[in-house]
Amino acid sequence: MKKVTLIAFCFIIGLYSMLCAQTLQNVYARHTISLNGQWQVIIDPFNAGAGNWKPVWKDQRPTGKSDFYEYAFTDAVTLKVPGDWNSQKPELKYYESTVWYKKTFTLKPKPGKRVFIYFGAVNYQCDVYFNNQLVGSHEGGFTPFQFEVTGKLRDTNSVIIRVNNQRKPDNIPAMNFDWWNYGGITRDVSIIETPESYIQDYNIQLAKNKSDIIAGWVQLNGSGNTSQPILIKIPELHVSYAAVTDANGKAWIHIPSSPVLWSPGNPKLYDVIITLSTDTVHDLIGFRNIEVKGTEILLNGKSVFLKGINIHEEVPQEARRAWSEADAEMLLHWAKELGCNFVRLTHYSHNEHIVRVADKLGIMLWEEVPLWQNIQFSNPAILNKADTMLKEMITRDKNRCSIILWSMSNETSPSVYRNRTITAMAEYVRSIDSTRLITSAINDAHIKDNTATIDDSLCIVLDVIGVNEYLGWYVPWSAKPEEMVWNSSYNKPLIMSEFGAESLYGNHGSADSNGYWAEEREAQVYKDQIAMFKNIPFLRGTCPWILADFRSETRLQPVYQQGWNRKGLLSDKGLKKKAWYVMHQFYEEMPD
Ligand code: GCU
């Protein structure tokens, strides 16, 4: 095949699988059959099962006397889904390669119904076979995707998926990142049934900088979805709004209404009902405005200070990837107890449960795609991969009022390629969601003597600047904390998006020395940081790194770390360290 034809063919396949992977909005409100539970697995460290020699996806059984299949699924070897594989089997703790999963289920095809298989996330790359046919592939460990399987159903159906979490230089994230490389089907899996013509997607939020207009759109999918009447009801607001879809099956909405605005102090959510003749979807939606004005961040027109915390998607007590609503409730209640009104979901989009729980608890969120440090920005494929991750994250969460910031990156090194890529990402985000703020976390503030200067040109494209600085831990204080002066080349709000130090819970010692992981040292770093914060007039948020100790393959100090990054304010059992009380007092003493 000529090279040009081959490239075109690959592009079409890629586009098709991306289009097929366009997920339904609000999956949990649909008619679904959960495939959560035990899945049979085959551990395949050398990817032998993907070829034609031992094609696992064919799921063959011996028939003739000479037949035998070494790669065979059996109930004797299973993994729980959702769940990372690293925490389920000791031999998989550090495993970074392929695992094959298989699940069977019964579902008879019904006339007029469409059927999809939906994955909340699979880390990192996967190929999905439905009844032994490849229906699609996906790259990216932290966003949902789905494939249509209408017409492929049998009475008993099988899903086989090849999951691979190997690190690669052109992955996002790439080769070396400071969190555990949890592999597997890490979030919910469902079979979704819809009518032939259904409500695929919608965006229903307050119009930008308005408090009395609810605006957005509804997108149908299916034949005959043009000129279809739809109805949007918000009973508590006495709203019953009729619209008609256009030639693309899209209906635009513009509803005069003055809802009670969502805020941390009053996280008001409304039952929004979208009705089509053949389909109805309910969603709980909050209405609020977020904007910047000079160096202020305004929530519903009022200046707000973001009392934040960073969290990884992890349940430290069980050393596993978090995925459930209960996990989300635990992590966010820990944040509330600290006194937070803001959480940075680092360094990737977390599961949908935590975003919905934040809506209910009134916690504002920073959500991020995993462009972490050493990304291969000179590779043209990176922008396409990053935009796909942004699209999948924003498609899922654009109706979640708790999300106020989309973050493009974390600690990427300044370069022409990096600025060009992230500028293009920001432009793409603004083209699909103009209502939220855009940020990135940079770590190249210049610190000399008592002056810290923010002048990274990436800030030009940001609405809010995130700065990670570890004065007192990675960087010795170059002056008394209370004498530090911060300057910015940009008249924009600053969130100190990471700061902190390490300590091992219950380990005590000098408050002046880093080398012994003493709780007293971590607490002192926080006291010093707070002294510095009081002199930064354009500081509008603080996010300690991090809520709880978390697992990382790069943290191997044999006494104090043992595979854990110890910068938590909480231990890996959720116990409060001395630094927790320092930060709690800072937030408690701050006016709402
Ligand atoms: C960096 C990075 C984090 C990392 C932290 C640390 O700022 O953003 O992902 O865990 O520092 O070194 O502990």
Short mmCIF file of N, CA and C in Angstrom, two decimals, residues 178 474 501-503 517 545-546 548-552 554-555 560-568 570 577:
data_model
loop_
_atom_site.label_atom_id
_atom_site.label_comp_id
_atom_site.label_asym_id
_atom_site.label_seq_id
_atom_site.Cartn_x
_atom_site.Cartn_y
_atom_site.Cartn_z
N ASP A 178 5.50 10.91 39.06
CA ASP A 178 5.57 10.66 40.50
C ASP A 178 4.21 10.22 41.05
N TYR A 474 12.66 21.34 48.64
CA TYR A 474 13.63 21.18 47.56
C TYR A 474 14.52 22.41 47.42
N ALA A 501 6.29 19.57 52.22
CA ALA A 501 7.50 18.85 52.64
C ALA A 501 7.08 17.45 53.04
N GLU A 502 8.07 16.60 53.29
CA GLU A 502 7.74 15.21 53.65
C GLU A 502 7.93 14.97 55.14
N SER A 503 7.12 14.07 55.67
CA SER A 503 7.36 13.55 57.03
C SER A 503 6.68 12.20 57.14
N TRP A 517 12.70 13.20 57.96
CA TRP A 517 11.26 13.02 57.76
C TRP A 517 10.49 13.20 59.08
N TRP A 545 0.71 20.45 48.80
CA TRP A 545 0.98 19.13 48.22
C TRP A 545 1.34 18.22 49.38
N ILE A 546 0.37 17.48 49.80
CA ILE A 546 -0.82 16.86 49.23
C ILE A 546 -1.69 16.37 50.38
N ALA A 548 -2.92 13.37 51.31
CA ALA A 548 -2.48 12.14 52.01
C ALA A 548 -1.24 11.57 51.33
N ASP A 549 -0.40 10.90 52.11
CA ASP A 549 0.74 10.19 51.52
C ASP A 549 0.21 9.32 50.37
N PHE A 550 1.01 9.22 49.29
CA PHE A 550 0.56 8.43 48.14
C PHE A 550 1.69 7.59 47.60
N ARG A 551 1.32 6.55 46.87
CA ARG A 551 2.32 5.59 46.37
C ARG A 551 3.03 6.14 45.14
N SER A 552 4.34 5.88 45.09
CA SER A 552 5.13 6.27 43.92
C SER A 552 6.33 5.35 43.81
N THR A 554 8.94 6.04 42.57
CA THR A 554 10.20 6.79 42.60
C THR A 554 10.57 7.19 44.03
N ARG A 555 9.80 6.75 45.01
CA ARG A 555 10.05 7.21 46.40
C ARG A 555 10.51 6.03 47.24
N TYR A 560 12.01 5.80 55.53
CA TYR A 560 10.91 6.77 55.65
C TYR A 560 9.89 6.68 54.52
N GLN A 561 10.29 6.25 53.31
CA GLN A 561 9.35 6.28 52.17
C GLN A 561 8.80 4.89 51.82
N GLN A 562 9.71 3.94 51.48
CA GLN A 562 9.29 2.56 51.16
C GLN A 562 8.20 2.52 50.08
N GLY A 563 8.38 3.36 49.03
CA GLY A 563 7.45 3.36 47.91
C GLY A 563 6.29 4.33 48.09
N TRP A 564 6.43 5.23 49.08
CA TRP A 564 5.39 6.25 49.32
C TRP A 564 6.01 7.65 49.27
N ASN A 565 5.32 8.58 48.64
CA ASN A 565 5.67 9.99 48.73
C ASN A 565 5.01 10.50 50.01
N ARG A 566 5.84 11.00 50.96
CA ARG A 566 5.35 11.30 52.31
C ARG A 566 4.97 12.78 52.50
N LYS A 567 4.56 13.46 51.43
CA LYS A 567 4.19 14.87 51.59
C LYS A 567 2.74 15.05 52.03
N GLY A 568 2.08 13.99 52.39
CA GLY A 568 0.70 14.11 52.86
C GLY A 568 0.58 14.93 54.14
N LEU A 570 -1.94 14.04 55.75
CA LEU A 570 -2.43 12.82 56.41
C LEU A 570 -1.48 11.68 56.08
N LYS A 577 -1.08 14.53 60.55
CA LYS A 577 0.27 14.89 60.98
C LYS A 577 0.21 16.31 61.57
#
